[in-house]
Short mmCIF file of C-alpha atoms and ligand atoms in Angstrom, two decimals:
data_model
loop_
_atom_site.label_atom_id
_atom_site.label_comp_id
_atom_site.label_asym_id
_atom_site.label_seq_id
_atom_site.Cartn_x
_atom_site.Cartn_y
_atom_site.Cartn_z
CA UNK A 196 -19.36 -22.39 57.04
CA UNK A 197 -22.17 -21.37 55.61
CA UNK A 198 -21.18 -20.92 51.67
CA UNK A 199 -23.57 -18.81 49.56
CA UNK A 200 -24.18 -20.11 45.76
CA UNK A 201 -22.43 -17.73 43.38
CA UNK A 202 -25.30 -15.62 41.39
CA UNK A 203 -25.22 -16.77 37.85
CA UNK A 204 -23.64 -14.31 35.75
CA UNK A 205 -24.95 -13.15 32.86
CA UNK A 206 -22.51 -14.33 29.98
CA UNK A 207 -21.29 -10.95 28.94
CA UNK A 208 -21.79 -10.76 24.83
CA UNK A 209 -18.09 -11.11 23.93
CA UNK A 210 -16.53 -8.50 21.44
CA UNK A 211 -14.32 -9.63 19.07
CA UNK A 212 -10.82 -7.83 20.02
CA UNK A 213 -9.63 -5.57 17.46
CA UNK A 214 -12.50 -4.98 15.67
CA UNK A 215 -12.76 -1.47 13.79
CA UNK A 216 -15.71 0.31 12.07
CA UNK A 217 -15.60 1.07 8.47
CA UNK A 218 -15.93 4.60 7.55
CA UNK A 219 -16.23 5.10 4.16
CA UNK A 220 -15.84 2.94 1.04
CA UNK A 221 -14.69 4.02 -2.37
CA UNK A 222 -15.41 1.46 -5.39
CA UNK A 223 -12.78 2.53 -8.63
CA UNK A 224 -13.35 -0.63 -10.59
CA UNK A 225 -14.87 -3.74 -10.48
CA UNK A 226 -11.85 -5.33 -9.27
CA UNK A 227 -10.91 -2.38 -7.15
CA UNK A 228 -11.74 -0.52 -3.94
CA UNK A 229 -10.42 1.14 -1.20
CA UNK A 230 -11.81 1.82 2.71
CA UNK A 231 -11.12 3.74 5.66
CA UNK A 232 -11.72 2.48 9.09
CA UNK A 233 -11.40 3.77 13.02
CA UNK A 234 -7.51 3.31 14.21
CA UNK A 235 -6.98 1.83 17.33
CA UNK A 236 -5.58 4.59 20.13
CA UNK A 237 -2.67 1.73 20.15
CA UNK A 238 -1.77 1.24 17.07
CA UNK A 239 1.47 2.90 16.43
CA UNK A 240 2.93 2.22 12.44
CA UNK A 241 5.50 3.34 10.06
CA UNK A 242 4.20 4.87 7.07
CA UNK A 243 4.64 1.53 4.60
CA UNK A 244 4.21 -0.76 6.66
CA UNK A 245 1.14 -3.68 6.57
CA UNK A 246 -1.31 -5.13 9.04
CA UNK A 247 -3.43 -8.71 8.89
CA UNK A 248 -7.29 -7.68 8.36
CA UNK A 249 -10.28 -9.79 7.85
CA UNK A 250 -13.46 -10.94 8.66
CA UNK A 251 -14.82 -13.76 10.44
CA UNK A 252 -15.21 -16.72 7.57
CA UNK A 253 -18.42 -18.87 7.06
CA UNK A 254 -19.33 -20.64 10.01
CA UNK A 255 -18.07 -24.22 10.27
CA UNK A 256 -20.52 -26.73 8.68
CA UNK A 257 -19.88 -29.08 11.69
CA UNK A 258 -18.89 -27.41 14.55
CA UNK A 259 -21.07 -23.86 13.74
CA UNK A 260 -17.62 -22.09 14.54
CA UNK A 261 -16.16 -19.40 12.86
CA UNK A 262 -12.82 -18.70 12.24
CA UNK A 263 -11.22 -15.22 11.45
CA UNK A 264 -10.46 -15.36 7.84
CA UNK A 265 -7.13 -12.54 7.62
CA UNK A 266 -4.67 -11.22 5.12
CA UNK A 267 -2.11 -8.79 4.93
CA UNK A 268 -2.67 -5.39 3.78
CA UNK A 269 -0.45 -2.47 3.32
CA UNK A 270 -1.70 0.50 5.56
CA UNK A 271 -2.42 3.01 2.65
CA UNK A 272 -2.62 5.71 5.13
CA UNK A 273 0.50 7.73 6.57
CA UNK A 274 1.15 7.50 10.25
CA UNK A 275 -0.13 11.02 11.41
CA UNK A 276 -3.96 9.72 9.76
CA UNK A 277 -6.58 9.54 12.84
CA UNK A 278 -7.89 6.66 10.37
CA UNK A 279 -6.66 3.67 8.60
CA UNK A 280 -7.25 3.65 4.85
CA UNK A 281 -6.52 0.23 2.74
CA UNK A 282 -6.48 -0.20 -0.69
CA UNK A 283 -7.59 -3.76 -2.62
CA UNK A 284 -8.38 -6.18 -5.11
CA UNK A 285 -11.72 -7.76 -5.30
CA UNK A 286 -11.12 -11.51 -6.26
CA UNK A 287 -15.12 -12.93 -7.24
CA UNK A 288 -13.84 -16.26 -5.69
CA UNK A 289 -11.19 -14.99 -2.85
CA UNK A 290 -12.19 -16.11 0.57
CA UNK A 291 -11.90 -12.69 1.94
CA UNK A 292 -11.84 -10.01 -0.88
CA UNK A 293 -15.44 -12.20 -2.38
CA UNK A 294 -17.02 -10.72 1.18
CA UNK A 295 -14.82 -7.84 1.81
CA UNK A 296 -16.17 -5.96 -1.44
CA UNK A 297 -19.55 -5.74 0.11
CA UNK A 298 -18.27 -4.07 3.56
CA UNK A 299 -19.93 -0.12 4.31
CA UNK A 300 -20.19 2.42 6.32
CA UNK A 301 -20.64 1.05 9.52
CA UNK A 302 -19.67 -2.64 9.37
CA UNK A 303 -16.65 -3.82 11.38
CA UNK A 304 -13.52 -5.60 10.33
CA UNK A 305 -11.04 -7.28 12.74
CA UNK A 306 -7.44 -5.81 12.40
CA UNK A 307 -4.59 -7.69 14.30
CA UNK A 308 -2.74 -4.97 15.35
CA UNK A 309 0.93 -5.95 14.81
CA UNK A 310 2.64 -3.56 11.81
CA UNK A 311 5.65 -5.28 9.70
CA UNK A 312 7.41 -4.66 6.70
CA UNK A 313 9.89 -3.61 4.73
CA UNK A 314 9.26 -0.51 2.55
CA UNK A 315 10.01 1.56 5.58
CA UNK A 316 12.35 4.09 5.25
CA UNK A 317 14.38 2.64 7.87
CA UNK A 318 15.04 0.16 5.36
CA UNK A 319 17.10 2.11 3.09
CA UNK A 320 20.56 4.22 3.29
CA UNK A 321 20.39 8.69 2.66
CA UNK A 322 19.99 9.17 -1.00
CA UNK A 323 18.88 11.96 -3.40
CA UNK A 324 15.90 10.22 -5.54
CA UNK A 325 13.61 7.60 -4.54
CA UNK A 326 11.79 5.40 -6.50
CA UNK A 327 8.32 4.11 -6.07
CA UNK A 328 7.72 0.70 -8.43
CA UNK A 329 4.11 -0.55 -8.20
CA UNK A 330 1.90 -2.39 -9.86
CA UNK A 331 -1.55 -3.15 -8.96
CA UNK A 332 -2.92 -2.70 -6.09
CA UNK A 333 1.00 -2.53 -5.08
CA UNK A 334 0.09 1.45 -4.68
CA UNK A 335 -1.06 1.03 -1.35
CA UNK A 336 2.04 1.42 0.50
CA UNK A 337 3.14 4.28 -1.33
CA UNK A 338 0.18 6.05 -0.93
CA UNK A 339 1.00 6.06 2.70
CA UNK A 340 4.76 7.06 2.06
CA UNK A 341 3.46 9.97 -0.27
CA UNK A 342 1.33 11.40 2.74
CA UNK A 343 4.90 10.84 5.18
CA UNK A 344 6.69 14.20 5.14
CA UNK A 345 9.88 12.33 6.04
CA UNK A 346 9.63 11.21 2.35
CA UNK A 347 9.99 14.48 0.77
CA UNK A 348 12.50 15.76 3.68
CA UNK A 349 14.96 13.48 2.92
CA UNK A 350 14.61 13.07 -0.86
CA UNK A 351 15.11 15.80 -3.95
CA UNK A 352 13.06 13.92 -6.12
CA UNK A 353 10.57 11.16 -5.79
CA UNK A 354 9.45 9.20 -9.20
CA UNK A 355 6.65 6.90 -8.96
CA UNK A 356 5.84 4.38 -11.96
CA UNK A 357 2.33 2.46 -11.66
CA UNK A 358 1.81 -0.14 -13.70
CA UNK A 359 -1.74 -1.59 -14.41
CA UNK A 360 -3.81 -3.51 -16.60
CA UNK A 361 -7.00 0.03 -17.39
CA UNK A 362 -6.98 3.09 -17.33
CA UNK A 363 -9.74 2.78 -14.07
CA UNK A 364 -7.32 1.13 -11.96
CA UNK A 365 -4.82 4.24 -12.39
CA UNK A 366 -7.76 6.43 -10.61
CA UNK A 367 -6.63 5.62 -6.77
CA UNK A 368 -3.22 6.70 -7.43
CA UNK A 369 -3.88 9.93 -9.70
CA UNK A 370 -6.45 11.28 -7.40
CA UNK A 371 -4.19 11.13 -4.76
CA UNK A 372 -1.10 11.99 -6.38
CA UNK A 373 -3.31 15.06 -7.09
CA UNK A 374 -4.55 15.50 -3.67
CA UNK A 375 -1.36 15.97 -2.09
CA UNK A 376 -1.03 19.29 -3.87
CA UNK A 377 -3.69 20.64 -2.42
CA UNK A 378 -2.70 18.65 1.69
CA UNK A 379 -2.94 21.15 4.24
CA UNK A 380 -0.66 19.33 6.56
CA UNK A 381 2.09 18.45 4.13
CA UNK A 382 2.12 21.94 2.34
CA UNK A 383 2.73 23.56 6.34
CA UNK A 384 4.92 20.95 7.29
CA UNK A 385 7.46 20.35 3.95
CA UNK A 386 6.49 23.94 2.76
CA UNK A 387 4.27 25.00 -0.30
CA UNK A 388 5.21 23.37 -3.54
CA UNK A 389 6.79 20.10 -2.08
CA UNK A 390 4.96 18.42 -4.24
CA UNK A 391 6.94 19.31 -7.13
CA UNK A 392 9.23 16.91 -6.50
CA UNK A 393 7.02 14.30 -7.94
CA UNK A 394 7.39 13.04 -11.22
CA UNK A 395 4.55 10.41 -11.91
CA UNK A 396 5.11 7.70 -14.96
CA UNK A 397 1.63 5.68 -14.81
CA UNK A 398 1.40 3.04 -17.85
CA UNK A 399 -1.50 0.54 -18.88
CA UNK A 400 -1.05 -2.77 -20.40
CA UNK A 401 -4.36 -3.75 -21.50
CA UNK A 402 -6.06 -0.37 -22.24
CA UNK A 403 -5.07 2.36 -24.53
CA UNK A 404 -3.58 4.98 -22.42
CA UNK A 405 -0.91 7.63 -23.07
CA UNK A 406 1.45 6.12 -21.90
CA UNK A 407 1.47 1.94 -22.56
CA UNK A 408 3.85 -1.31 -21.75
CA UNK A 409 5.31 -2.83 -18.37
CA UNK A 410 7.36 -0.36 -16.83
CA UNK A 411 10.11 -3.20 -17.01
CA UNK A 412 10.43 -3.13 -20.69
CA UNK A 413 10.05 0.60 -20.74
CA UNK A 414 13.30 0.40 -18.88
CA UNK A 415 15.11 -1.75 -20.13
CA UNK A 416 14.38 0.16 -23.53
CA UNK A 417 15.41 3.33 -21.93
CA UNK A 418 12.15 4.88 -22.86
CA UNK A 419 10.87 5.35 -19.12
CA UNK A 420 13.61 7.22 -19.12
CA UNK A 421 13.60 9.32 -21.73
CA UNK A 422 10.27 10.20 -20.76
CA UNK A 423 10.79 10.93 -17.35
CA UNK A 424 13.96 13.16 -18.70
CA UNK A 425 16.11 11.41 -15.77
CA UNK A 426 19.51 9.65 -16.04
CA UNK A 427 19.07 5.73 -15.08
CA UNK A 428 19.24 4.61 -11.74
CA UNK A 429 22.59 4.77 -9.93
CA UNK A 430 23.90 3.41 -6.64
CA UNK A 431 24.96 5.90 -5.36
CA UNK A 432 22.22 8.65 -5.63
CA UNK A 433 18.80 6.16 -6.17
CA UNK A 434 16.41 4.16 -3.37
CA UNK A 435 14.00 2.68 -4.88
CA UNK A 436 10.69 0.37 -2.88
CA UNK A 437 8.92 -2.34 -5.09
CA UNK A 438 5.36 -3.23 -4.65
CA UNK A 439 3.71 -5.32 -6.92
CA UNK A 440 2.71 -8.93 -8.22
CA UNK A 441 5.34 -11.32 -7.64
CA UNK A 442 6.76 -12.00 -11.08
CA UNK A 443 7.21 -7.99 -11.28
CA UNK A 444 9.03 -8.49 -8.12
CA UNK A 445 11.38 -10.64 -9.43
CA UNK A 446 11.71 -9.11 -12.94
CA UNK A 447 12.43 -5.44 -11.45
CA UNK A 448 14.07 -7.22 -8.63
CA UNK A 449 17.23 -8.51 -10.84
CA UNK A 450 16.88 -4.77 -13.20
CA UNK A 451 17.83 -3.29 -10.49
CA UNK A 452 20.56 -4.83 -9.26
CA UNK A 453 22.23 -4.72 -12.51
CA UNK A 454 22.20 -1.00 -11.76
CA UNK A 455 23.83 -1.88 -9.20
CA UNK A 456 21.30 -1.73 -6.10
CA UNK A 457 21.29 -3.91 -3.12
CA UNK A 458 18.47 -5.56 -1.10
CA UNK A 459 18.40 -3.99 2.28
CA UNK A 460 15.95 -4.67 5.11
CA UNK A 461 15.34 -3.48 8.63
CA UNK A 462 17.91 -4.71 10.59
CA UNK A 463 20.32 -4.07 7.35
CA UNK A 464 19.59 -1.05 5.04
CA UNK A 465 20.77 -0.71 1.83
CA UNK A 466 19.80 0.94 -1.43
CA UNK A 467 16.39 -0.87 -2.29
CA UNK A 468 13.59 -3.34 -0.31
CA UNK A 469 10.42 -5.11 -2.35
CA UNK A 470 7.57 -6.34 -0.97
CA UNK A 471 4.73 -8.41 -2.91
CA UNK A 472 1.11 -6.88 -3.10
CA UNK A 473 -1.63 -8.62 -1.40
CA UNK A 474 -3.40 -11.03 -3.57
CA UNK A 475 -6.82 -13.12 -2.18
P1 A2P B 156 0.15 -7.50 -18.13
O1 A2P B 156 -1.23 -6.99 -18.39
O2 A2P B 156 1.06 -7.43 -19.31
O3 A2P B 156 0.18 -8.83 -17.45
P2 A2P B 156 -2.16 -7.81 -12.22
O4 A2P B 156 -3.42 -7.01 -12.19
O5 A2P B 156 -2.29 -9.10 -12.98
O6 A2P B 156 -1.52 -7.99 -10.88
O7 A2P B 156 -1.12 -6.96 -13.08
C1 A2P B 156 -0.91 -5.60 -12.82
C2 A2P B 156 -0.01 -5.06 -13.88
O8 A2P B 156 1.30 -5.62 -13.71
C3 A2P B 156 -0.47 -5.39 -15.28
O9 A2P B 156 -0.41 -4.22 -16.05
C4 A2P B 156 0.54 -6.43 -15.71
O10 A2P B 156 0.81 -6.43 -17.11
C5 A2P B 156 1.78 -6.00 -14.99
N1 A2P B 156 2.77 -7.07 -14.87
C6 A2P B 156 2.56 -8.37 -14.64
N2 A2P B 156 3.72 -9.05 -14.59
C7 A2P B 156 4.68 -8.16 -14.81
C8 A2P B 156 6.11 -8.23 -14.90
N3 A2P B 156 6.77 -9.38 -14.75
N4 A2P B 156 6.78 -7.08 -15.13
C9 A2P B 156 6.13 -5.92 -15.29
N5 A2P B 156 4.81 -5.79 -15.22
C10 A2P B 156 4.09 -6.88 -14.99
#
């Protein structure tokens, strides 16, 4: 049998699955940012959930390989978005937020496609007010759950504290707290005026502000409270998500199961879930 050699094939250049192109970056601080990227066709999500992201780390001093250097980041986008937006920390020595604070327009960034998490609203039993406690870049998955219709269809009231160190690193979650007012989508689909059901309790700890102290000792205190002209949380009427650094966590964590809350999760919901921020 006469067997003809196989043609060499040209190696094919191989693309890196998963990778998405950056379509706009937004700098707030110089410690924060936030992008958008392309969205896979496949990639279906709850609003609140995260994804691992990254970029390929420095190549390998022996071997020349590179490795994909990933983290987990809260989708900051809702579900309906054509995009994905994130929302994060720049950390000068963090192996990926030290390179990922340089991406633009046009770069690509390797997203594993997998959504988890708990500050889903699957995750927690009916109620009448939900409460959003962030601190941080924490905001992120809130900022996808404020865009989620479902949010203001099942709840009367949502109250959102955000916690953080300036004034600058309010500015993500004002200017879109502000922008839903004006969301074309939301005000058709929940009707004009949904957004009213927003009250917004932003405090700094490091820079004058109106409004300044850890949302945990303005509670405990009762001044959050006071401010927000609300009765403290109950079991029976109040959800509440947590999103912040992990000693907030904890701290709010044990607050609010004095008032009585329980931990609920996916397979088991109950009246609150936490989840920590990404940190580099
Ligand atoms: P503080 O400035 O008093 O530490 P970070 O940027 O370090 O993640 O912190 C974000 C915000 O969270 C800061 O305003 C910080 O306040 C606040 N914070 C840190 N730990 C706690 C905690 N245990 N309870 C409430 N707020 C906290």
């Amino acid at each position: 049998m006469n067997v003809q050699a196989t043609p060499a094939v040209k190696a094919q250049p191989k693309t890196q699955p998963n990778t998405q192109t950056i379509t706009g970056v937004t700098h707030y601080t110089d410690r924060l940012f936030s992008f958008r990227c392309t969205r896979p066709a496949s990639l279906r999500f709850r609003s609140g959930e995260f994804v691992m992201i990254g970029l390929m780390g420095d190549p390998d001093p022996v071997t020349g390989r590179q490795k994909p250097l990933l983290r987990a980041y809260s989708i900051a986008s809702p579900s309906w978005d054509e995009e994905l937006e994130f929302y994060s920390i720049k950390v000068p020595d963090g192996p990926l937020t030290s390179k990922l604070q340089h991406i633009k327009e046009g770069d690509e960034i390797i997203l594993r496609p997998k959504p988890v998490g708990t500050l889903v609203h699957d995750a927690l039993l009916p109620g009448k007010r939900l409460w959003f406690f962030a601190t941080g870049t924490g905001f992120a998955p809130f900022a996808s759950l404020l865009r989620e219709p479902q949010t203001f269809e099942d709840y009367d009231e949502i109250i959102i504290t955000h916690t953080c160190r300036t004034v600058g690193e309010l500015t993500y979650g004002r200017d879109l707290i502000e922008g839903l007012k004006s969301n074309e989508l939301l005000n058709e689909v929940i009707g004009e005026g949904f957004w009213k059901k927003i009250k917004y309790y932003p405090t700094t700890t490091r820079e004058e502000s109106p409004k300044m102290g850890r949302i945990t000792d303005l509670m405990r205190s009762g001044e959050a409270f006071a401010d927000l002209g609300v009765e403290p949380l109950c079991a029976q009427n109040d959800r509440a998500m947590i999103c912040g650094n992990l000693a907030f966590n904890l701290e709010l964590k044990d607050m609010l199961e004095d008032f009585g809350l329980v931990e609920g999760a996916n397979s088991d919901p109950q009246t609150y879930v936490v989840e920590k921020a990404f940190l580099d």
